[in-house]
Amino acid sequence: MRQKAFKPAWASRRLHKSAVEVLQHPEPEDTITSSYGKFISNIKAEHLSPVVLQRSKRMVLDSIGVGLIGSTTDVFALALQHCQHMYAHDEISSVYGRRDTKLSPTLAAFVNGVATHSMDFDDTWHPATHPSGAVLPAVLAISDMMPANCKPSGLDLLLAFNVGIEIQGRLMRFSNEAHNIPKRFHPPSVVGTMGSAAACARLLSLDQSQCSHALAIAASLSGAPMANAATQSKPLHIGNASRLGLEAALLASRGLEASTQILDAVDGVSGFSAFYEDYKPCMLESPNDYGHTFLLETQDMGFKRFPAHLGMHWVADAATNIYKLLLEYGPGEVQIQDILIRTPKSKYINRPFPKSKHEARHSFQFNTCSALLDGEVTVQSFTPTAMTRPDLLALLNLVRVEHPHDNPANFNQMYGEVQVTLVGGNVLRGRCDTFYGHWRNPLTNESLRKKFRSNAGVVLPREKVEGLIDVVEELEQLEDCRVLLSQLQ
């Protein structure tokens, strides 16, 4: 019997020559993109060092806390109402602070991400981004989605979370521009989406190719302009990063494909390089017999003591030092004539007379004057009553701002300096090079738990707040992450 002859698929389809070449040459194994897909797919829990585990658990605790207090904001309420009114009910994943409310996984990731950034209270890393808010809501939402008989363990959750953090940090090191306070786009809307996709791909146990495609799909869902900083729309950047990264991973799990060179520098065709003008990508080595050194191992995270842009913490600490000096004067002896602030040049956080709490959180002037008046900046500093005090408004009218050349717009190099001149000529000076909470001067566990108790206690009863602290502290020991999920409402 004569054997039937088969033509190759490309011959019968009459494909263009370039398409034939793609079919004949499978996805390259030595691209930067494939190295990231391989890392995400191959990394294991045993590669997490004790330092990384401890630091990432602190991030999880802080992120949950700011998400819970963020669930009381008007921005969160609007986002939640939108999701409930515009989409079909799909009660799968938990919503921060809402006992009887569940949404689809992607919508839960969205609203919880919005909650996390609604007060600008979430963690910040260097190069500048808010890493946890883009990743944790997605990881929690997808954990809720998984069947009861195969829920991830606490260690699985921590591994996925750390993968999402690591990918963000690695991508931001592709560019020197990324090291500075942003001007064009909000970084978590770009690297955060990629980190969310990576974390979800890891938790879904996608293969190397699917992980690469998840990143490439996420790149098509990324980006938000800095013009929306200091508005109600800024928290949407984090919510969308979390949601769209999760969607990218789910689409990749169903077989959707995208560019296999999205992270590579390809002449004439921009991939991830579209976001950075000085883009120089490099391979990500997969773990070997000696493990893998996560970026979190060598650089800790920055945690905020009050809900405002990270840059505000330098001037607030400098002004608090002057407040202590002012206390040495007797009642009625102090009359301020001039306030000089020396900060990096960054237009979107130079706001002389903020008109909303969102603008106040992004105002060197407002946070300096609040600290001079009260000796600290707190959650209550951004209430309408506090913002419209005559004493505060009077101080704002005395402020001048300078931008010294030795003070770069870089969270790892900047400083904040405040100089107050009193009537009579006395000059008081305060300077902060590294505020308490910066990665070089991290919050103690006691301070971090105090912040968490204050934030979570606005929404949850005391026993649940303490229970969450205990659960997160032992997270890597949990066999089933439902123990954590059940505490969030």
Coordinates of C-alpha atoms in Angstrom, one line a residue:
M1 CA 0.0 0.0 0.0
R2 CA 1.3 3.3 -1.0
Q3 CA 2.1 5.6 1.9
K4 CA 0.3 9.0 1.8
A5 CA 2.6 12.0 1.5
F6 CA 2.0 15.0 3.8
K7 CA 2.8 18.6 3.0
P8 CA 4.1 20.8 5.9
A9 CA 1.4 23.1 7.3
W10 CA 3.0 26.2 5.9
A11 CA 3.0 24.8 2.4
S12 CA -0.7 24.0 2.4
R13 CA -1.6 27.4 4.0
R14 CA 0.6 29.4 1.5
L15 CA 2.0 31.4 4.3
H16 CA 4.2 34.4 3.8
K17 CA 7.9 33.6 3.9
S18 CA 8.5 35.4 7.2
A19 CA 5.7 33.5 8.8
V20 CA 7.2 30.2 7.5
E21 CA 10.5 31.2 9.2
V22 CA 8.6 31.6 12.5
L23 CA 7.0 28.2 12.1
Q24 CA 10.3 26.5 11.3
H25 CA 12.1 28.2 14.2
P26 CA 10.3 27.7 17.6
E27 CA 10.3 30.2 20.3
P28 CA 14.0 31.1 21.2
E29 CA 15.3 29.8 24.5
D30 CA 17.9 32.5 24.9
T31 CA 15.8 35.6 24.8
I32 CA 15.4 38.0 27.8
T33 CA 11.7 37.4 27.7
S34 CA 12.1 33.6 27.8
S35 CA 14.5 33.9 30.8
Y36 CA 11.8 35.7 32.7
G37 CA 9.2 33.1 31.8
K38 CA 11.6 30.4 32.9
F39 CA 12.3 32.1 36.2
I40 CA 8.6 32.5 37.0
S41 CA 7.8 28.9 36.1
N42 CA 10.8 27.3 37.9
I43 CA 11.2 29.3 41.1
K44 CA 10.4 27.3 44.2
A45 CA 9.5 28.1 47.8
E46 CA 12.8 26.8 49.0
H47 CA 14.5 29.7 47.2
L48 CA 12.9 32.1 49.6
S49 CA 15.5 33.0 52.3
P50 CA 14.5 33.7 55.9
V51 CA 15.2 37.4 55.3
V52 CA 12.9 37.5 52.2
L53 CA 10.2 35.6 54.0
Q54 CA 10.2 38.0 56.9
R55 CA 10.4 41.2 54.8
S56 CA 7.6 40.0 52.5
K57 CA 5.3 39.1 55.4
R58 CA 5.8 42.6 56.7
M59 CA 4.7 43.9 53.3
V60 CA 1.7 41.6 53.3
L61 CA 0.6 42.8 56.8
D62 CA 1.1 46.5 55.9
S63 CA -0.7 46.1 52.5
I64 CA -3.7 44.5 54.1
G65 CA -3.9 47.2 56.8
V66 CA -3.8 50.1 54.3
G67 CA -6.3 48.2 52.1
L68 CA -8.7 47.9 55.1
I69 CA -8.6 51.6 56.0
G70 CA -8.7 52.4 52.3
S71 CA -12.1 50.5 52.1
T72 CA -13.6 53.5 54.0
T73 CA -12.7 56.1 51.4
D74 CA -15.0 57.7 48.8
V75 CA -12.8 56.5 46.0
F76 CA -13.2 52.9 47.1
A77 CA -17.0 53.3 47.5
L78 CA -17.3 54.6 43.9
A79 CA -15.2 51.8 42.5
L80 CA -17.2 49.2 44.4
Q81 CA -20.5 50.6 43.3
H82 CA -19.4 50.7 39.7
C83 CA -18.4 47.0 39.8
Q84 CA -21.7 46.0 41.5
H85 CA -23.9 48.0 39.2
M86 CA -22.2 47.4 35.8
Y87 CA -21.2 43.7 36.0
A88 CA -23.1 40.5 36.7
H89 CA -22.9 39.1 40.2
D90 CA -20.2 36.5 40.5
E91 CA -19.6 35.9 44.2
I92 CA -16.2 34.3 44.4
S93 CA -13.5 36.6 45.8
S94 CA -13.5 38.7 49.0
V95 CA -13.6 42.4 49.2
Y96 CA -11.6 44.3 51.9
G97 CA -13.8 45.3 54.8
R98 CA -17.1 44.1 53.3
R99 CA -18.3 40.9 55.1
D100 CA -21.3 40.2 52.8
T101 CA -19.7 41.3 49.5
K102 CA -17.9 39.2 47.0
L103 CA -17.0 39.8 43.4
S104 CA -15.4 38.0 40.4
P105 CA -11.7 37.5 41.0
T106 CA -10.7 40.3 38.5
L107 CA -13.1 42.8 40.0
A108 CA -12.1 41.9 43.6
A109 CA -8.5 42.5 42.6
F110 CA -9.5 45.8 41.1
V111 CA -11.4 47.2 44.1
N112 CA -8.9 45.9 46.7
G113 CA -6.1 47.5 44.7
V114 CA -8.0 50.7 44.6
A115 CA -8.5 50.5 48.4
T116 CA -4.8 49.9 48.9
H117 CA -3.8 53.1 47.2
S118 CA -6.8 55.2 47.9
M119 CA -4.9 57.1 50.7
D120 CA -1.4 56.8 49.2
F121 CA -0.5 54.9 52.4
D122 CA 1.0 51.8 50.7
D123 CA 4.6 50.7 50.6
T124 CA 7.2 52.2 48.2
W125 CA 10.4 50.7 46.8
H126 CA 13.4 51.9 44.8
P127 CA 13.4 52.3 41.8
A128 CA 10.2 54.2 42.6
T129 CA 7.0 52.1 42.6
H130 CA 4.3 50.8 44.9
P131 CA 4.9 47.0 44.6
S132 CA 2.5 45.3 47.1
G133 CA -0.7 46.9 46.1
A134 CA -0.5 45.7 42.5
V135 CA 0.3 42.1 43.5
L136 CA -1.4 41.1 46.8
P137 CA -5.0 41.8 45.8
A138 CA -4.6 39.7 42.7
V139 CA -3.0 36.8 44.6
L140 CA -5.7 36.9 47.2
A141 CA -8.4 37.0 44.6
I142 CA -7.1 34.1 42.6
S143 CA -6.6 32.1 45.8
D144 CA -10.3 32.6 46.5
M145 CA -11.1 31.4 43.0
M146 CA -9.3 28.1 43.4
P147 CA -11.3 25.0 44.3
A148 CA -11.6 24.1 48.0
N149 CA -9.6 20.9 47.5
C150 CA -6.5 22.6 46.0
K151 CA -6.3 26.0 47.8
P152 CA -2.7 27.3 47.9
S153 CA -0.8 27.1 51.1
G154 CA 0.5 30.2 52.9
L155 CA 4.0 29.4 51.5
D156 CA 2.5 29.1 48.0
L157 CA 1.0 32.5 48.4
L158 CA 4.2 34.0 49.7
L159 CA 6.2 32.6 46.8
A160 CA 3.7 34.0 44.2
F161 CA 3.8 37.4 46.0
N162 CA 7.6 37.5 46.0
V163 CA 7.7 36.6 42.4
G164 CA 5.5 39.6 41.6
I165 CA 7.7 41.9 43.7
E166 CA 10.9 40.5 42.2
I167 CA 9.7 40.9 38.6
Q168 CA 8.8 44.6 39.2
G169 CA 12.2 45.3 40.7
R170 CA 14.1 43.6 37.9
L171 CA 12.2 45.4 35.2
M172 CA 12.8 48.8 36.8
R173 CA 16.5 48.1 36.7
F174 CA 16.3 48.1 32.9
S175 CA 16.3 51.9 33.0
N176 CA 18.2 54.7 34.8
E177 CA 15.1 56.9 34.2
A178 CA 13.1 54.6 36.4
H179 CA 15.3 55.4 39.4
N180 CA 14.0 59.0 39.6
I181 CA 10.7 60.4 40.8
P182 CA 8.4 59.8 37.7
K183 CA 7.3 62.5 35.3
R184 CA 5.6 60.7 32.4
F185 CA 3.7 57.6 33.7
H186 CA 2.9 56.1 37.1
P187 CA 5.3 53.2 37.5
P188 CA 2.9 50.7 39.2
S189 CA 0.6 51.0 36.3
V190 CA 3.4 49.5 34.2
V191 CA 5.7 47.3 36.3
G192 CA 2.8 46.6 38.7
T193 CA 0.7 45.0 36.0
M194 CA 3.7 42.9 35.0
G195 CA 4.3 41.9 38.6
S196 CA 0.6 40.9 39.1
A197 CA 0.8 38.8 35.9
A198 CA 3.9 37.1 37.1
A199 CA 2.6 36.4 40.6
C200 CA -0.7 35.0 39.2
A201 CA 1.1 32.9 36.6
R202 CA 3.3 31.4 39.4
L203 CA 0.2 30.6 41.5
L204 CA -1.5 29.1 38.6
S205 CA 1.6 26.9 37.9
L206 CA 1.8 28.0 34.3
D207 CA 4.6 26.6 32.1
Q208 CA 7.5 28.7 30.9
S209 CA 5.9 29.7 27.6
Q210 CA 2.6 30.6 29.3
C211 CA 4.5 32.8 31.8
S212 CA 6.3 34.6 29.0
H213 CA 3.0 35.2 27.2
A214 CA 1.4 36.4 30.5
L215 CA 4.0 39.1 30.7
A216 CA 3.6 40.1 27.1
I217 CA -0.2 40.3 27.4
A218 CA 0.2 42.4 30.6
A219 CA 2.4 44.8 28.7
S220 CA -0.5 45.5 26.3
L221 CA -2.6 46.4 29.4
S222 CA -0.2 48.7 31.1
G223 CA 0.3 52.5 31.6
A224 CA -1.3 55.5 33.2
P225 CA -0.2 59.2 33.0
M226 CA 1.2 61.2 35.9
A227 CA -1.3 64.0 35.2
N228 CA -3.8 61.9 37.2
A229 CA -1.6 61.9 40.3
A230 CA -3.2 63.8 43.2
T231 CA -6.7 63.0 41.9
Q232 CA -9.3 60.4 42.6
S233 CA -8.1 58.5 39.6
K234 CA -4.6 57.7 40.9
P235 CA -5.8 54.7 43.0
L236 CA -7.3 53.3 39.8
H237 CA -3.7 52.8 38.6
I238 CA -3.0 50.2 41.3
G239 CA -6.5 48.6 41.0
N240 CA -6.0 48.2 37.2
A241 CA -2.5 46.9 37.6
S242 CA -3.7 44.2 40.0
R243 CA -6.8 43.3 37.9
L244 CA -5.2 43.4 34.4
G245 CA -2.2 41.4 35.5
L246 CA -4.5 38.7 36.8
E247 CA -6.5 38.9 33.5
A248 CA -3.2 38.5 31.6
A249 CA -2.3 35.4 33.5
L250 CA -5.8 33.9 33.0
L251 CA -5.7 34.6 29.3
A252 CA -2.3 33.0 29.0
S253 CA -3.6 30.0 30.9
R254 CA -6.3 29.6 28.2
G255 CA -3.7 29.7 25.4
L256 CA -3.7 33.3 24.3
E257 CA -0.3 34.3 22.9
A258 CA 1.6 37.5 22.5
S259 CA 5.1 38.7 21.6
T260 CA 7.8 36.2 22.5
Q261 CA 10.3 39.1 22.7
I262 CA 8.3 41.7 24.7
L263 CA 11.1 42.4 27.1
D264 CA 13.9 42.3 24.5
A265 CA 15.4 45.3 22.8
V266 CA 14.4 44.8 19.2
D267 CA 15.4 47.4 16.7
G268 CA 12.4 49.1 15.0
V269 CA 9.7 47.5 17.2
S270 CA 9.1 48.6 20.8
G271 CA 8.1 46.1 23.3
F272 CA 8.4 47.0 27.0
S273 CA 11.0 49.5 25.9
A274 CA 8.1 51.8 24.8
F275 CA 7.9 52.9 28.4
Y276 CA 11.6 53.9 28.9
E277 CA 13.9 56.0 26.7
D278 CA 17.1 54.4 28.1
Y279 CA 16.1 50.8 28.0
K280 CA 18.8 48.2 28.6
P281 CA 17.3 44.8 29.4
C282 CA 19.2 41.9 30.8
M283 CA 18.6 38.2 31.4
L284 CA 17.1 36.9 34.6
E285 CA 19.0 33.9 35.8
S286 CA 16.9 31.0 37.0
P287 CA 17.7 29.4 40.4
N288 CA 20.6 27.0 40.5
D289 CA 22.0 24.7 43.2
Y290 CA 22.9 27.8 45.2
G291 CA 19.4 29.2 45.0
H292 CA 18.4 32.8 44.0
T293 CA 19.1 36.1 45.6
F294 CA 15.9 38.1 45.6
L295 CA 16.2 41.9 45.4
L296 CA 14.2 42.1 48.6
E297 CA 17.1 40.4 50.3
T298 CA 19.5 43.2 49.5
Q299 CA 17.1 46.2 49.7
D300 CA 14.3 46.4 52.3
M301 CA 10.9 48.1 51.6
G302 CA 9.8 51.6 52.5
F303 CA 6.8 51.9 54.8
K304 CA 4.9 55.2 55.3
R305 CA 4.0 56.5 58.7
F306 CA 1.2 58.7 57.3
P307 CA -0.9 58.6 54.2
A308 CA 0.9 60.8 51.6
H309 CA 3.4 60.6 48.7
L310 CA 6.7 59.2 49.9
G311 CA 8.5 62.5 49.3
M312 CA 6.4 64.2 52.0
H313 CA 8.1 62.1 54.7
W314 CA 11.4 63.9 54.3
V315 CA 10.0 67.4 54.8
A316 CA 7.6 66.3 57.5
D317 CA 10.5 64.9 59.5
A318 CA 12.6 68.0 59.0
A319 CA 9.6 70.2 60.0
T320 CA 9.0 68.0 63.1
N321 CA 12.5 68.7 64.2
I322 CA 11.8 72.5 64.1
Y323 CA 8.5 72.0 65.9
K324 CA 10.5 70.6 68.8
L325 CA 12.7 73.7 68.8
L326 CA 9.6 75.9 68.8
L327 CA 8.4 74.2 72.0
E328 CA 11.3 75.7 73.8
Y329 CA 9.8 79.2 73.3
G330 CA 7.2 80.4 75.8
P331 CA 3.5 81.0 74.9
G332 CA 3.1 84.0 72.5
E333 CA 6.9 84.3 71.9
V334 CA 6.8 82.7 68.5
Q335 CA 5.8 84.5 65.3
I336 CA 6.9 83.0 62.1
Q337 CA 8.0 85.4 59.3
D338 CA 9.2 83.0 56.6
I339 CA 9.3 79.3 55.8
L340 CA 11.9 78.0 53.2
I341 CA 11.7 74.4 52.0
R342 CA 14.5 72.8 50.0
T343 CA 13.3 69.8 48.0
P344 CA 14.0 68.0 44.7
K345 CA 12.3 69.5 41.7
S346 CA 9.2 67.6 40.9
K347 CA 6.2 69.5 39.6
Y348 CA 3.4 67.2 40.7
I349 CA 4.3 67.3 44.4
N350 CA 5.0 71.1 44.4
R351 CA 1.5 72.3 45.3
P352 CA 1.4 75.6 47.3
F353 CA -2.3 75.6 48.1
P354 CA -3.9 72.2 47.7
K355 CA -7.6 72.2 47.1
S356 CA -8.4 68.5 48.0
K357 CA -7.0 65.8 50.3
H358 CA -5.6 64.1 47.2
E359 CA -3.6 67.3 46.3
A360 CA -2.6 67.7 50.0
R361 CA -1.1 64.3 50.0
H362 CA 1.1 65.5 47.1
S363 CA 2.1 68.9 48.5
F364 CA 5.5 69.6 50.1
Q365 CA 4.1 72.8 51.4
F366 CA 1.0 71.3 53.1
N367 CA 2.9 68.5 54.8
T368 CA 5.6 70.8 56.0
C369 CA 3.2 73.3 57.5
S370 CA 1.1 70.5 59.1
A371 CA 4.2 69.1 60.8
L372 CA 5.2 72.6 62.0
L373 CA 1.8 73.2 63.4
D374 CA 1.1 69.8 65.0
G375 CA 4.5 68.2 65.4
E376 CA 3.4 65.3 63.1
V377 CA 1.4 64.4 60.1
T378 CA -1.4 61.8 60.6
V379 CA -4.5 60.4 58.9
Q380 CA -6.4 63.2 60.5
S381 CA -4.2 65.8 58.9
F382 CA -6.1 65.4 55.6
T383 CA -9.6 65.9 57.0
P384 CA -11.6 69.0 55.8
T385 CA -11.4 70.4 59.3
A386 CA -7.6 70.1 59.6
M387 CA -7.0 71.4 56.0
T388 CA -9.0 74.6 56.4
R389 CA -7.6 75.7 59.8
P390 CA -6.8 79.4 59.7
D391 CA -3.4 78.8 61.3
L392 CA -2.5 76.3 58.6
L393 CA -3.6 78.6 55.8
A394 CA -1.5 81.4 57.3
L395 CA 1.6 79.3 57.3
L396 CA 1.1 78.2 53.7
N397 CA 1.2 81.8 52.7
L398 CA 4.7 82.1 54.2
V399 CA 6.3 79.2 52.3
R400 CA 9.0 79.5 49.6
V401 CA 10.5 76.5 47.8
E402 CA 14.0 76.0 46.5
H403 CA 15.4 73.2 44.5
P404 CA 19.2 72.8 45.2
H405 CA 21.3 71.1 42.5
D406 CA 22.6 68.6 45.0
N407 CA 19.0 67.4 45.8
P408 CA 18.0 65.0 43.0
A409 CA 14.5 63.7 42.4
N410 CA 15.5 60.3 43.5
F411 CA 14.1 58.5 46.6
N412 CA 17.5 56.9 47.3
Q413 CA 19.4 60.2 47.2
M414 CA 17.1 63.1 48.0
Y415 CA 16.8 65.1 51.3
G416 CA 14.3 67.5 52.8
E417 CA 15.4 70.7 54.5
V418 CA 13.1 73.3 56.2
Q419 CA 14.3 76.7 57.4
V420 CA 12.0 78.8 59.6
T421 CA 12.8 82.5 60.2
L422 CA 11.1 84.1 63.2
V423 CA 10.1 87.7 63.6
G424 CA 13.2 89.2 65.3
G425 CA 15.6 87.3 63.1
N426 CA 16.1 83.9 64.7
V427 CA 16.5 81.1 62.2
L428 CA 15.6 77.5 63.0
R429 CA 16.7 74.7 60.7
G430 CA 15.6 71.0 60.2
R431 CA 17.0 68.5 57.8
C432 CA 16.1 64.9 57.0
D433 CA 18.3 62.7 54.9
T434 CA 16.6 59.4 55.7
F435 CA 13.2 59.4 57.3
Y436 CA 12.0 56.7 59.7
G437 CA 10.3 54.1 57.5
H438 CA 12.7 54.4 54.6
W439 CA 14.4 51.2 53.4
R440 CA 17.6 52.4 55.0
N441 CA 15.8 53.1 58.3
P442 CA 12.9 50.6 58.3
L443 CA 10.1 50.6 60.7
T444 CA 10.5 48.2 63.6
N445 CA 8.1 45.3 63.9
E446 CA 6.5 47.1 66.8
S447 CA 6.0 50.3 64.7
L448 CA 4.6 48.4 61.8
R449 CA 2.1 46.5 63.9
K450 CA 1.1 49.8 65.6
K451 CA 0.3 51.2 62.1
F452 CA -1.6 48.0 61.2
R453 CA -3.7 48.1 64.3
S454 CA -4.6 51.7 63.7
N455 CA -5.6 51.1 60.1
A456 CA -7.3 47.7 60.4
G457 CA -9.0 48.7 63.6
V458 CA -11.1 51.3 61.7
V459 CA -12.9 48.4 60.0
L460 CA -12.3 45.2 62.0
P461 CA -13.0 44.2 65.6
R462 CA -9.9 44.0 67.8
E463 CA -9.9 40.2 67.9
K464 CA -9.8 40.0 64.1
V465 CA -7.0 42.6 64.0
E466 CA -4.9 40.6 66.4
G467 CA -5.8 37.4 64.6
L468 CA -4.5 38.8 61.3
I469 CA -1.2 39.8 62.9
D470 CA -0.8 36.2 64.1
V471 CA -1.9 34.6 60.9
V472 CA 0.5 36.7 58.7
E473 CA 3.4 36.2 61.2
E474 CA 3.0 32.4 60.7
L475 CA 1.9 32.6 57.0
E476 CA 4.5 30.2 55.7
Q477 CA 3.3 27.6 58.1
L478 CA -0.3 27.6 56.9
E479 CA -1.4 24.5 54.9
D480 CA -4.5 26.4 53.6
C481 CA -4.6 30.1 52.8
R482 CA -8.3 30.2 53.6
V483 CA -7.3 30.9 57.2
L484 CA -6.0 34.3 56.0
L485 CA -8.8 34.9 53.5
S486 CA -11.4 34.5 56.2
Q487 CA -9.9 37.3 58.3
L488 CA -10.1 40.1 55.7
Q489 CA -13.8 41.0 56.1

